[in-house]
Amino acid sequence: MKWFKHDARARNDAKLAKIIFRHGIEGYGLYFACLEIIAEELTPENFNFELEHDSELLAAMFKMDTLKVEKIMRDFIELGLFELSPTTHRVACYKMARRLDNATAQ
């Protein structure tokens, strides 16, 4: 997927506001970076909305502390921004499927 829909007022969403309160812009940035990684991997053959990257890899990619990334990721799940796949135990964003249309699928 080349792009995904992003609400211009996402930062005002109560769940994301709580992430910003707890973790600053770093948490907000990590959220959208994870969404980008998931979207980037979506193809007609790979349509699972799961994040293959673990906290160690994300921390290395974004020059963050691994424990901090783990805490932020737990908060994402706790707040319902992401889910934990019951089969693979990976972080996933299944609600991203609701934002797909013919334009974003190209």
CSV table of C-alpha atoms in Angstrom, one decimal, residues 49-94:
chain,number,residue,atom,x,y,z
A,49,PHE,CA,-2.4,-5.9,9.3
A,50,GLU,CA,0.3,-7.2,11.7
A,51,LEU,CA,3.5,-5.5,12.7
A,52,GLU,CA,6.4,-7.8,12.1
A,53,HIS,CA,8.8,-5.5,13.9
A,54,ASP,CA,9.4,-6.1,17.6
A,55,SER,CA,10.3,-3.5,20.2
A,56,GLU,CA,14.0,-4.1,19.9
A,57,LEU,CA,14.0,-3.5,16.2
A,58,LEU,CA,11.7,-0.5,16.5
A,59,ALA,CA,13.9,1.0,19.2
A,60,ALA,CA,17.0,0.5,17.0
A,61,MET,CA,15.2,2.0,13.9
A,62,PHE,CA,14.1,5.1,15.8
A,63,LYS,CA,17.0,5.5,18.2
A,64,MET,CA,14.8,4.9,21.3
A,65,ASP,CA,15.3,2.8,24.4
A,66,THR,CA,13.8,-0.7,24.0
A,67,LEU,CA,12.1,-0.6,27.4
A,68,LYS,CA,10.4,2.7,26.5
A,69,VAL,CA,9.2,1.3,23.2
A,70,GLU,CA,7.8,-1.8,25.0
A,71,LYS,CA,5.9,0.5,27.5
A,72,ILE,CA,4.5,2.6,24.7
A,73,MET,CA,3.4,-0.5,22.7
A,74,ARG,CA,1.7,-1.8,25.8
A,75,ASP,CA,-0.1,1.5,26.2
A,76,PHE,CA,-1.2,1.3,22.5
A,77,ILE,CA,-2.8,-2.1,23.2
A,78,GLU,CA,-4.3,-1.0,26.5
A,79,LEU,CA,-5.9,2.0,24.9
A,80,GLY,CA,-7.2,0.0,21.9
A,81,LEU,CA,-5.0,1.7,19.3
A,82,PHE,CA,-3.6,-1.7,18.4
A,83,GLU,CA,-4.6,-5.2,19.1
A,84,LEU,CA,-2.6,-8.3,19.9
A,85,SER,CA,-3.1,-11.1,17.4
A,86,PRO,CA,-4.5,-14.1,19.1
A,87,THR,CA,-2.7,-16.5,16.8
A,88,THR,CA,0.7,-14.9,16.1
A,89,HIS,CA,0.9,-12.7,19.3
A,90,ARG,CA,2.1,-9.8,17.1
A,91,VAL,CA,0.8,-6.2,17.5
A,92,ALA,CA,-1.8,-5.6,14.8
A,93,CYS,CA,-4.0,-2.8,13.6
A,94,TYR,CA,-7.1,-4.5,12.2
